[in-house]
XYZ file of C-alpha atoms in Angstrom:
775
model
C -0.109 0.402 -0.141
C 2.719 2.505 0.625
C 4.638 1.540 -2.433
C 1.618 3.073 -4.631
C 1.259 5.613 -2.798
C 4.968 6.930 -2.667
C 4.588 5.584 -6.704
C 1.643 7.970 -7.282
C 3.741 10.652 -5.091
C 6.492 10.416 -7.765
C 4.138 9.918 -11.000
C 2.317 13.291 -9.571
C 5.517 15.041 -8.814
C 7.062 14.508 -12.372
C 3.963 15.096 -14.327
C 4.354 18.761 -12.231
C 7.292 19.485 -12.962
C 7.229 18.566 -16.525
C 4.755 20.666 -17.600
C 5.652 23.521 -15.011
C 4.387 27.327 -15.495
C 6.550 30.268 -14.231
C 7.118 30.122 -10.718
C 7.186 33.351 -8.554
C 10.418 33.531 -6.015
C 8.937 33.972 -2.636
C 12.078 35.214 -0.766
C 14.102 37.238 -3.352
C 10.338 39.080 -3.293
C 12.006 43.284 -2.340
C 10.054 44.252 0.882
C 10.246 48.196 1.755
C 11.055 49.017 5.140
C 10.797 51.854 6.959
C 13.740 51.472 9.530
C 14.579 54.557 9.442
C 12.133 56.322 9.170
C 11.421 56.689 5.833
C 10.260 54.111 3.208
C 13.306 52.096 1.187
C 13.577 48.903 -0.606
C 15.196 47.000 2.042
C 18.498 46.449 -0.408
C 19.026 50.228 -0.076
C 19.059 50.411 3.745
C 22.488 49.957 6.119
C 21.282 47.941 8.801
C 21.722 44.067 9.461
C 17.947 43.410 9.088
C 15.492 40.972 8.646
C 12.120 41.904 6.833
C 9.418 39.809 5.689
C 6.431 41.134 4.189
C 2.418 39.717 5.202
C 2.601 37.370 1.891
C 5.469 36.233 2.731
C 4.573 35.558 6.527
C 1.536 33.760 5.589
C 3.085 31.418 2.866
C 6.205 30.923 4.838
C 3.458 29.842 7.623
C 5.072 32.286 10.454
C 2.080 33.010 12.222
C 2.775 34.665 15.430
C 5.659 35.977 17.938
C 6.946 33.051 19.655
C 7.630 30.819 16.164
C 9.025 33.530 13.716
C 12.533 33.590 15.288
C 13.112 30.450 13.750
C 14.212 32.059 10.400
C 15.548 35.214 11.444
C 19.304 34.864 12.328
C 20.462 36.548 16.112
C 17.187 36.640 17.554
C 15.521 34.904 19.991
C 11.541 35.032 20.972
C 11.086 33.336 24.629
C 7.316 32.842 25.752
C 6.549 31.951 29.118
C 3.873 31.392 31.614
C 1.202 30.819 29.361
C 2.142 34.173 27.433
C 2.460 36.380 30.291
C 5.875 37.306 29.165
C 7.573 37.524 26.016
C 11.132 38.177 25.740
C 13.072 39.114 22.691
C 16.889 38.692 22.316
C 19.425 40.263 20.028
C 22.899 40.022 19.897
C 23.057 38.523 24.129
C 20.673 41.939 24.422
C 17.615 40.834 26.725
C 15.509 41.481 29.787
C 15.067 38.619 31.817
C 13.533 40.514 34.676
C 9.652 39.217 34.350
C 9.163 42.065 36.573
C 6.069 43.743 34.815
C 7.738 47.351 35.736
C 10.822 46.746 33.606
C 11.155 47.550 29.979
C 13.295 45.507 27.472
C 16.403 46.405 25.726
C 14.937 45.187 22.426
C 11.815 47.599 21.650
C 8.907 46.645 19.983
C 6.759 48.932 17.596
C 3.159 48.231 16.288
C 2.699 50.687 13.722
C 4.954 53.251 14.431
C 4.373 53.500 18.129
C 6.301 51.729 21.198
C 4.736 49.077 23.342
C 6.929 49.184 26.352
C 4.901 46.158 28.288
C 7.016 42.732 28.415
C 3.624 40.988 29.048
C 2.284 43.135 26.198
C 4.169 41.971 22.898
C 3.220 38.720 22.419
C 0.849 38.896 18.882
C -0.474 36.841 16.557
C 0.303 38.074 12.826
C -3.433 38.525 11.610
C -3.621 41.301 8.541
C -0.276 41.747 8.869
C 1.562 44.092 6.067
C 5.141 43.497 7.066
C 7.194 42.623 9.915
C 10.729 44.059 10.243
C 13.744 43.175 12.603
C 16.682 45.656 13.164
C 19.771 44.233 14.514
C 21.646 46.414 16.592
C 21.645 49.302 18.445
C 19.221 51.500 16.892
C 19.078 54.519 19.847
C 19.031 57.741 17.275
C 15.729 57.280 15.486
C 14.332 54.391 18.037
C 15.161 55.841 21.646
C 16.066 54.545 24.978
C 15.156 51.197 25.193
C 16.481 49.542 21.610
C 20.064 48.926 22.727
C 19.879 45.327 21.403
C 17.384 46.318 18.361
C 14.078 46.416 16.575
C 11.094 44.713 16.592
C 8.662 46.441 14.046
C 4.873 45.119 13.302
C 3.046 47.009 10.448
C -0.816 46.757 9.796
C -1.779 46.694 6.661
C -3.152 49.662 5.943
C -6.731 50.875 4.679
C -7.064 51.298 0.766
C -9.910 52.294 -1.708
C -9.977 49.011 -3.673
C -12.440 46.581 -1.738
C -10.601 43.908 -0.784
C -10.335 40.903 2.319
C -9.803 37.490 3.276
C -12.048 34.881 5.988
C -9.587 32.025 7.207
C -10.210 29.254 9.245
C -8.038 26.749 11.138
C -7.433 24.011 13.491
C -5.533 21.123 14.447
C -4.430 19.021 17.808
C -5.275 19.636 20.930
C -8.630 21.188 20.487
C -7.077 24.264 18.203
C -9.362 26.524 16.322
C -8.239 29.843 14.800
C -10.884 32.256 12.584
C -9.291 35.160 11.452
C -10.891 37.798 8.931
C -10.741 41.471 7.134
C -12.287 44.073 5.211
C -11.818 47.013 3.422
C -12.409 49.493 1.388
C -13.382 53.372 0.315
C -15.822 54.401 2.351
C -15.591 57.850 -0.182
C -13.213 59.669 -2.588
C -11.576 60.446 0.309
C -11.692 57.747 3.015
C -10.980 54.301 3.445
C -11.385 52.006 6.262
C -10.883 48.283 7.172
C -11.361 45.663 9.891
C -10.025 43.011 10.787
C -10.162 40.267 13.965
C -8.304 37.313 15.263
C -10.258 34.527 17.126
C -7.391 31.506 18.601
C -8.122 28.749 20.868
C -7.260 25.062 21.993
C -7.189 23.276 25.372
C -3.622 23.139 25.998
C -0.934 21.025 25.413
C -0.035 19.950 28.934
C -2.075 17.884 30.429
C -3.664 18.122 34.427
C -3.872 14.339 35.582
C -5.809 16.599 38.689
C -8.874 16.158 37.690
C -10.133 19.370 39.216
C -7.713 21.379 37.609
C -7.908 22.471 33.729
C -4.949 21.579 31.549
C -2.566 23.953 30.906
C -0.689 26.191 28.228
C -3.899 26.825 26.745
C -4.480 30.025 24.169
C -7.909 31.868 24.412
C -7.491 34.897 22.767
C -9.373 37.632 20.949
C -8.008 40.277 19.135
C -9.573 43.029 16.712
C -8.468 46.380 14.850
C -10.423 48.503 13.092
C -8.494 51.793 11.322
C -10.134 54.962 9.025
C -7.455 56.698 6.489
C -8.612 60.001 5.188
C -6.694 61.498 2.097
C -8.822 64.826 1.471
C -5.409 65.473 -0.991
C -2.610 64.291 -2.025
C -0.502 66.176 0.497
C -2.218 65.400 3.937
C -3.007 61.984 5.127
C -4.808 60.797 8.957
C -5.049 57.189 9.555
C -6.906 56.363 12.820
C -6.359 52.629 14.530
C -8.021 51.438 17.631
C -7.029 47.884 18.383
C -7.785 45.369 20.598
C -7.087 42.084 22.754
C -8.080 39.687 25.427
C -6.833 36.825 26.786
C -8.708 34.275 29.552
C -6.716 31.173 29.941
C -5.294 29.527 32.825
C -1.806 30.215 34.116
C 1.359 28.954 33.838
C 2.962 25.266 34.284
C 6.461 23.969 34.126
C 8.691 20.750 34.134
C 10.389 19.973 37.599
C 13.484 18.218 37.958
C 15.660 17.706 40.649
C 17.961 20.771 42.423
C 20.337 21.493 45.318
C 22.409 24.127 46.171
C 26.075 23.158 47.018
C 26.512 25.329 49.537
C 29.039 22.160 51.301
C 29.186 19.095 52.823
C 27.674 17.065 50.325
C 28.962 14.007 49.339
C 30.733 14.140 46.196
C 30.109 17.782 45.668
C 32.874 20.450 45.829
C 30.549 22.950 47.811
C 31.461 25.862 45.220
C 28.055 27.487 45.658
C 26.355 26.385 42.311
C 23.242 25.281 41.959
C 23.338 22.022 40.444
C 21.072 18.529 39.541
C 22.574 16.178 42.340
C 22.071 12.443 42.325
C 18.835 11.161 44.237
C 21.133 10.402 47.508
C 22.518 14.066 46.499
C 19.423 15.769 46.853
C 18.064 13.542 50.024
C 21.244 14.734 51.714
C 20.658 18.359 50.720
C 16.940 18.273 51.705
C 17.257 17.161 54.832
C 18.690 20.242 56.075
C 15.247 22.035 54.571
C 12.793 23.263 56.128
C 10.258 20.453 55.238
C 12.484 18.106 57.663
C 11.561 20.269 61.149
C 8.414 18.738 61.171
C 6.314 22.316 60.147
C 4.340 20.013 57.190
C 3.450 16.517 57.136
C 5.956 16.444 54.100
C 9.159 14.683 53.986
C 11.944 14.129 51.666
C 12.599 10.707 50.661
C 15.219 8.995 48.308
C 14.499 9.332 44.715
C 11.924 12.120 45.477
C 11.893 15.194 42.879
C 11.239 17.718 45.477
C 12.609 18.317 49.143
C 8.651 17.478 49.994
C 8.735 13.708 48.701
C 6.810 13.970 45.247
C 8.059 12.236 42.619
C 7.311 13.604 38.555
C 5.830 11.049 36.579
C 9.128 12.924 33.995
C 6.949 13.671 31.101
C 7.350 17.258 30.634
C 3.633 17.448 29.222
C 1.831 15.554 32.720
C 1.408 17.600 36.097
C -0.273 17.466 38.736
C -0.389 20.555 39.535
C -3.773 21.491 42.676
C -3.812 24.771 42.311
C -5.904 26.006 38.803
C -4.292 29.755 38.020
C -5.229 32.569 35.410
C -4.321 34.772 33.159
C -6.537 37.602 32.256
C -5.030 40.246 30.565
C -7.174 42.937 28.481
C -4.925 45.417 26.033
C -6.424 48.117 23.465
C -5.444 51.283 22.385
C -5.574 54.201 19.752
C -3.359 56.112 17.782
C -2.979 58.734 15.091
C -0.471 58.996 12.491
C -0.396 62.142 10.037
C 1.801 63.261 7.211
C 1.890 65.813 5.770
C 3.893 67.146 2.814
C 4.645 71.225 3.153
C 6.939 72.805 1.163
C 9.992 72.247 3.659
C 9.880 68.194 4.269
C 7.386 65.877 5.454
C 5.673 66.250 9.289
C 4.703 63.018 10.817
C 2.885 63.240 13.751
C 2.021 59.872 15.756
C 0.276 60.041 18.585
C -0.817 56.813 20.890
C -2.477 55.912 23.559
C -2.512 52.294 25.595
C -4.300 50.862 28.359
C -2.897 47.525 30.009
C -4.625 45.384 32.531
C -3.650 41.636 33.767
C -3.906 39.413 36.453
C -2.225 36.184 36.995
C -1.851 33.103 39.186
C 0.504 30.072 38.291
C 1.279 26.954 40.664
C 4.858 27.441 41.020
C 5.649 24.600 42.334
C 3.324 22.419 40.050
C 2.753 19.601 42.080
C -0.275 18.085 44.103
C 1.182 19.861 47.638
C -0.096 23.337 48.454
C 3.946 24.759 48.225
C 4.247 27.943 46.440
C 1.734 29.953 44.313
C 3.041 33.118 42.543
C 0.877 36.429 41.659
C 1.041 39.286 39.478
C -1.402 42.823 39.012
C -1.050 45.188 36.911
C -3.201 48.449 35.235
C -1.224 50.547 33.529
C -1.495 52.859 30.841
C 1.242 54.953 28.719
C 0.773 57.744 26.482
C 3.323 58.800 23.432
C 4.007 61.261 21.361
C 6.274 61.548 18.213
C 6.972 64.832 16.097
C 9.130 64.687 13.075
C 9.797 65.983 9.728
C 11.870 64.954 6.809
C 13.214 66.246 3.653
C 15.660 65.661 1.018
C 17.595 67.376 -1.661
C 19.547 66.571 -4.635
C 22.192 65.208 -2.045
C 21.130 64.957 1.572
C 18.264 63.529 3.209
C 17.777 64.604 6.858
C 14.971 63.790 9.498
C 15.039 65.844 13.097
C 12.101 65.027 15.569
C 10.675 65.171 19.690
C 9.538 62.264 21.277
C 7.323 62.494 24.440
C 6.470 58.850 26.639
C 4.630 58.605 29.918
C 4.027 55.366 31.545
C 2.080 55.634 34.924
C 1.360 51.792 37.016
C 0.373 50.154 39.497
C 1.002 46.680 40.440
C 0.449 43.946 42.999
C 2.777 40.764 42.724
C 2.947 38.025 45.668
C 3.907 34.623 46.898
C 0.082 33.861 47.444
C 0.592 32.136 50.634
C -2.990 32.896 52.482
C -4.500 31.283 49.062
C -6.704 34.380 48.393
C -5.816 35.316 44.633
C -8.770 33.825 42.410
C -10.457 34.678 39.110
C -14.056 34.610 40.140
C -13.542 31.366 42.627
C -13.076 30.242 46.001
C -9.855 30.656 47.361
C -6.770 28.514 47.091
C -5.966 26.398 49.951
C -2.796 27.998 52.459
C 0.545 27.299 51.097
C 3.732 26.131 52.356
C 4.535 29.366 53.090
C 0.939 30.380 54.590
C 1.807 27.510 56.976
C 4.515 28.678 58.583
C 2.676 32.345 58.787
C 4.696 34.044 56.027
C 2.542 36.096 53.323
C 4.507 38.153 50.687
C 2.049 40.702 49.012
C 3.842 43.501 47.273
C 2.484 46.872 46.481
C 4.088 49.094 44.192
C 3.415 52.355 41.892
C 6.147 53.633 39.397
C 5.484 56.285 36.776
C 7.973 57.084 33.810
C 8.223 60.336 32.282
C 9.916 60.758 28.690
C 11.276 63.694 26.672
C 14.262 63.237 23.609
C 14.723 65.479 20.570
C 16.888 63.542 17.840
C 18.092 64.334 14.076
C 20.074 62.537 11.037
C 21.700 63.440 8.402
C 23.139 61.755 5.231
C 25.400 63.770 2.864
C 26.258 61.721 -0.634
C 30.014 62.723 -1.240
C 29.674 61.059 -4.368
C 27.539 58.504 -6.314
C 29.754 55.482 -4.251
C 30.100 57.051 -1.023
C 27.597 58.316 1.767
C 28.347 59.948 5.087
C 25.689 59.636 7.993
C 25.425 60.997 11.721
C 22.822 61.039 14.112
C 22.520 62.175 17.387
C 19.914 62.230 20.232
C 19.588 63.426 23.506
C 16.739 61.529 26.179
C 15.745 62.674 29.420
C 14.443 59.944 31.626
C 12.137 60.547 35.463
C 11.043 57.277 37.507
C 8.975 57.094 40.252
C 8.818 54.213 42.465
C 6.415 54.117 45.367
C 7.511 50.019 46.795
C 5.595 49.136 49.479
C 6.956 45.511 50.256
C 4.731 43.489 52.835
C 5.825 40.699 54.549
C 4.277 39.313 57.870
C 2.025 37.148 59.568
C -1.181 35.953 57.556
C -3.798 37.185 60.173
C -2.567 41.098 59.521
C 0.361 42.353 57.167
C 3.231 43.534 59.397
C 6.319 45.644 58.565
C 9.014 43.384 57.177
C 11.238 43.736 59.318
C 9.257 41.621 61.465
C 10.845 38.355 63.619
C 8.487 35.804 61.255
C 9.839 37.017 57.750
C 13.449 37.670 59.150
C 13.737 33.940 60.554
C 12.707 32.450 57.097
C 14.505 34.753 54.514
C 17.564 36.432 56.439
C 18.535 39.868 57.305
C 19.285 41.360 53.895
C 15.492 42.738 52.669
C 13.944 45.922 51.745
C 12.227 47.951 54.370
C 8.629 48.794 53.914
C 7.246 52.207 52.120
C 10.384 52.778 50.036
C 10.022 55.483 47.807
C 12.877 56.268 45.051
C 13.759 58.672 41.687
C 15.524 58.269 38.869
C 16.606 61.488 37.137
C 19.090 61.326 33.984
C 20.051 62.273 30.664
C 22.226 60.688 28.161
C 23.175 60.389 24.731
C 22.853 58.048 21.695
C 23.708 58.330 18.163
C 25.740 56.791 15.278
C 28.434 57.997 12.627
C 28.306 55.812 9.473
C 30.335 55.436 6.049
C 28.463 53.627 3.233
C 29.808 52.411 0.441
C 28.473 51.332 -3.172
C 30.944 49.650 -5.704
C 28.430 49.545 -8.195
C 24.183 49.096 -8.648
C 23.813 45.320 -6.566
C 25.969 45.807 -3.701
C 26.383 47.956 -0.401
C 28.985 47.944 2.094
C 29.064 50.357 5.257
C 30.916 50.648 8.740
C 29.363 52.237 11.562
C 29.634 53.370 15.442
C 26.966 53.399 17.277
C 25.885 54.645 21.257
C 22.931 53.248 22.480
C 21.410 54.369 25.778
C 19.080 52.008 27.887
C 17.372 54.162 31.129
C 18.175 52.780 34.508
C 14.985 50.916 36.441
C 14.433 49.455 40.151
C 14.665 46.137 41.439
C 10.396 45.679 42.628
C 8.889 42.467 42.162
C 7.169 39.409 44.569
C 9.937 39.476 47.077
C 12.671 41.949 47.720
C 15.261 40.422 49.346
C 17.880 43.481 48.980
C 19.173 46.400 50.933
C 17.243 49.554 49.898
C 20.345 51.208 47.832
C 20.117 47.845 45.449
C 16.480 48.986 44.284
C 17.866 51.116 41.571
C 20.458 50.037 38.829
C 22.345 51.989 36.681
C 21.707 52.705 32.636
C 23.597 50.719 30.230
C 25.160 52.062 27.284
C 26.642 50.141 24.422
C 28.986 50.792 21.731
C 28.784 49.120 18.740
C 31.286 48.791 16.054
C 29.700 47.205 12.813
C 30.889 46.588 9.004
C 28.431 44.540 6.885
C 27.581 44.332 3.178
C 24.265 43.400 1.797
C 23.705 42.920 -2.385
C 22.378 40.305 -4.915
C 24.213 38.087 -7.295
C 24.162 35.360 -9.636
C 22.076 37.228 -11.918
C 19.972 38.251 -9.179
C 19.037 34.510 -8.236
C 20.723 35.157 -5.036
C 20.326 38.186 -2.057
C 23.424 38.290 1.180
C 23.354 40.128 3.928
C 26.435 39.879 6.445
C 27.490 41.697 8.980
C 30.421 41.370 11.604
C 30.445 43.514 15.024
C 31.870 44.377 18.593
C 29.258 45.341 21.476
C 31.549 47.546 24.278
C 28.551 46.786 27.339
C 29.178 49.887 29.705
C 26.906 48.494 32.673
C 25.272 45.619 31.233
C 21.610 45.066 32.870
C 22.167 41.363 34.034
C 19.626 39.991 36.101
C 19.620 36.713 38.401
C 17.261 34.507 40.334
C 18.382 32.124 42.744
C 15.578 30.898 44.362
C 13.318 33.487 45.927
C 16.302 36.487 45.080
C 15.111 38.274 42.008
C 17.817 41.021 41.279
C 19.180 43.203 38.734
C 22.446 44.994 38.738
C 25.013 46.472 36.201
C 28.099 44.963 34.713
C 30.399 45.345 31.564
C 30.479 42.712 29.357
C 31.476 42.609 25.539
C 29.886 40.994 22.735
C 31.931 39.931 19.377
C 29.501 38.287 16.562
C 28.325 37.999 12.854
C 25.377 37.423 11.271
C 24.914 36.108 7.870
C 21.444 35.850 5.334
C 21.344 34.344 2.249
C 18.510 33.572 0.179
C 18.439 32.243 -3.267
C 16.273 31.171 -6.352
C 18.779 28.403 -8.025
C 15.772 27.338 -10.187
C 11.971 27.792 -11.276
C 9.575 26.838 -8.279
C 12.886 26.781 -5.501
C 13.513 28.792 -3.222
C 16.453 28.306 -0.115
C 16.834 30.745 3.049
C 19.502 30.083 5.077
C 20.654 32.151 8.283
C 23.988 31.769 10.589
C 24.021 33.677 14.213
C 27.756 33.261 15.903
C 28.123 35.154 19.114
C 31.110 35.609 21.506
C 29.142 36.841 24.308
C 30.886 37.472 28.403
C 29.828 39.373 31.304
C 33.267 40.971 32.564
C 34.809 40.263 36.322
C 30.998 38.787 37.145
C 31.868 37.854 41.255
C 29.682 34.462 41.845
C 29.713 31.203 42.690
C 33.443 29.817 41.317
C 34.811 33.188 42.142
C 35.381 36.596 39.644
C 35.429 35.671 35.681
C 33.667 36.001 32.981
C 30.666 34.626 31.971
C 28.340 33.883 28.936
C 25.735 36.458 28.518
C 22.730 34.681 29.101
C 20.446 33.368 26.169
C 22.735 34.262 23.848
C 24.204 30.694 22.176
C 27.488 30.435 20.753
C 26.041 29.234 17.049
C 22.315 28.960 16.014
C 21.941 28.499 12.236
C 18.356 28.805 10.376
C 17.226 27.244 6.820
C 14.608 26.745 5.187
C 13.781 25.075 1.592
C 10.790 25.608 -0.410
C 9.709 24.162 -3.465
C 6.499 25.499 -5.917
C 4.862 23.773 -8.553
C 1.404 23.918 -10.245
C -1.220 21.429 -9.795
C -5.164 21.611 -9.937
C -5.332 24.569 -11.477
C -3.251 26.174 -9.158
C 0.352 26.494 -7.449
C 1.380 23.621 -4.917
C 3.892 24.229 -2.442
C 6.022 22.009 -0.206
C 8.020 23.283 3.086
C 10.507 22.187 5.107
C 12.101 24.884 7.491
C 14.232 24.372 11.070
C 16.331 25.944 13.280
C 19.478 24.603 15.303
C 20.424 26.477 18.816
C 23.984 26.154 20.434
C 23.773 25.452 24.107
C 23.765 28.662 26.311
C 23.306 29.804 29.787
C 19.641 30.589 30.756
C 20.344 32.863 33.555
C 22.898 35.746 34.674
C 25.252 33.173 36.575
C 26.108 30.056 35.134
C 24.563 27.234 37.518
C 25.157 23.883 36.018
C 21.349 23.487 36.752
C 19.863 26.401 34.998
C 22.226 25.581 31.096
C 20.142 24.751 28.292
C 20.842 22.108 25.493
C 21.164 22.333 22.516
C 18.403 21.620 19.905
C 17.305 21.151 16.608
C 13.550 22.281 15.586
C 11.899 20.960 12.165
C 8.610 22.243 10.394
C 7.128 21.028 7.609
C 3.750 22.335 5.794
C 2.189 21.688 2.089
C 0.181 24.491 0.768
C -2.105 25.298 -2.396
C -3.186 28.629 -4.278
C -5.913 28.559 -6.967
C -5.095 30.399 -10.072
C -7.006 33.067 -9.455
C -5.373 33.773 -5.663
C -8.719 33.303 -4.631
C -8.885 29.923 -2.415
C -5.644 28.928 -0.391
C -5.398 25.700 1.774
C -2.289 24.375 4.233
C -1.313 21.672 6.226
C 1.600 21.822 8.756
C 3.523 20.463 11.035
C 5.234 21.942 14.134
C 8.257 20.505 15.893
C 8.339 17.404 13.519
C 10.146 15.266 15.437
C 8.556 16.106 19.060
C 11.519 17.772 20.212
C 11.722 18.917 24.149
C 13.744 21.686 24.863
C 14.055 24.164 27.483
C 13.617 27.772 26.565
C 13.803 29.016 30.235
C 14.163 27.161 34.073
C 14.139 28.847 37.378
C 15.794 28.265 40.134
C 14.048 26.864 43.477
C 16.348 24.640 44.585
C 16.833 26.521 47.878
C 12.706 26.921 48.665
C 11.412 22.953 47.568
C 14.641 21.474 46.092
C 13.665 21.987 42.131
C 14.409 24.009 39.154
C 10.954 24.696 36.976
C 11.197 24.433 32.882
C 8.815 25.947 30.520
C 7.927 22.903 28.212
C 8.019 24.391 24.558
C 5.291 23.338 22.308
C 5.382 19.774 21.283
C 4.741 18.540 17.786
C 1.573 19.728 16.220
C -0.579 18.909 13.437
C -3.076 21.724 12.029
C -4.346 23.319 8.812
C -6.209 26.085 7.675
C -8.437 27.238 4.612
C -8.558 30.928 3.034
C -10.839 32.450 0.777
C -9.659 36.142 -0.596
C -11.801 38.801 -2.256
C -10.533 41.845 -4.536
């Protein structure tokens, strides 16, 4: 039977190739980008940049921010806690602290407006015009939080042409997706577009507790409405309103044995590192933990996974969590983008308002024991205004502008010792800390206000050489009012009370601590471009970035008051690059090499309940290569390579003072895609395989052996068909074809329950979709 099926497939392929018609290259399509705040062809921008149009995203099967990094050299995206936080990493620069008040060094923009929320940058790619990923510091034009780079998502704008689509899909784990858009002219000068997206699945982590739902669910509704006013050819105003909501179970983790090697454990050096240890070493460690003193009825046993006698079944996709967590998120915003061609230049104004609310609870210990529940609440709004003017002459192009941002937020986060955090249900049980009379319930507010002026000038020395210079000055002020509360469950008390001191030690935060950061700093760039011919562009640039300082404030506050604030980071980058086409236009290459000298890199360490950001110098050597090929009709190939040597310098920790790898910065990562398209059934059929290899990397600021992720390879496949008139599309896909398990992120709980906890990635996942385009 199998031989007959394969024979039919072989005959079909031979027949299709023999009678093929002209197939268009998907990857060599020229994408227009706005990486320098004006429209340019991708090949004309002297930035290490990867861009995909909306059509490319759909045809290549990239559906959200969690997966498209698999074909972007040097970019890593980590999403954990059921989507509660999404982290972008470019060239080793990222924000590992999951506290909601932090801003990331890879700035995320949506339709020209900055999005400050770590919990609000995980997106579905519906009705997109394009996505741009800019690697390296972009501080001149994009501001203080673009030291690692920029991820910019641009929606499809309204046009006078009436068109749209409807798409429906489904797959394993009860997944279904419905997506639709319609747009067109409402009058001769007004056009509109409405888009919507609905996705749900039942979760891929099975909870064997019959009273608790499965985990890693998705239940999202997103919508966008736009109006474009164009009274004449010199003026336009785009109003963009959007809303997204999530209502799902909280995150869950796979747990492993883990211990703090503090000495006295047979066979271990006592060097202070966090290690897995043997079952016997783990038991010896746990016998000195709080579980052995009779506070609870649980006790460590040989071979157990944690110090409370629980033994996990070893399957990362099952759990026995006893607390049904929740993740409720509502994010809405409205923006107005005005462009006006004046006699001096083009004036652009982008005004944006966002409101973000979140409530989150997770069973952090991920066991049937009531040990450790963690919660985060957030209520925030932000408003930003950018006003710029751009112009050009025969030999110059220039941009100048001003920028303002205000973020006003309140937070509540802690450990749910009393079992009071619920989402419309009865309170959960008291956890381990609650049983010994401890509650952590921290309240704080943060207001951020930023002003900036910026400008960039390009000057053509002649037809081959161009010099570029840019400068930005930013003023930041942040006001934190932090009220950490730790005490008896019968009534919260000052954090210095004996109960908390006895468990956590004397280095803790005082009650009601207020701090202010007020600083000004500059970012900028100088660059020389050289065009030897019309097909190639080479460049050398020096750029200085700036990321503002911030505050340590989260579920725990085990640090001195003077350690609350951390300083700004200022990377100085030296970069050379080249991009161009060759082989008669059948190949496109982009390559860069760089050195980054980080002054006061903002590094994050997490050990037990101690979550701490601090500054340390760092340096990064690296390169990126991206090659797209169309070697023959119907064939598309894409290859990407990132090489990094990213080190935190003279880091004092376990093992002494020495250089340590920057977290989540693998030495090598590689991506590849191969796609073949051929005519079939009065349309075009395509088959695609793509994948990514990621080297081993540390997942914490300190290179603890138990907190290092092994190397891994992810493979995907899909087949698709598009009708000859482009009205109908159909697709079948499988993600994670080999069902590979890897560790995208890990947290240490060795000092609390004798484990580390891993966020499980999505397993192998089959699905498909059908789409109808009307125009």
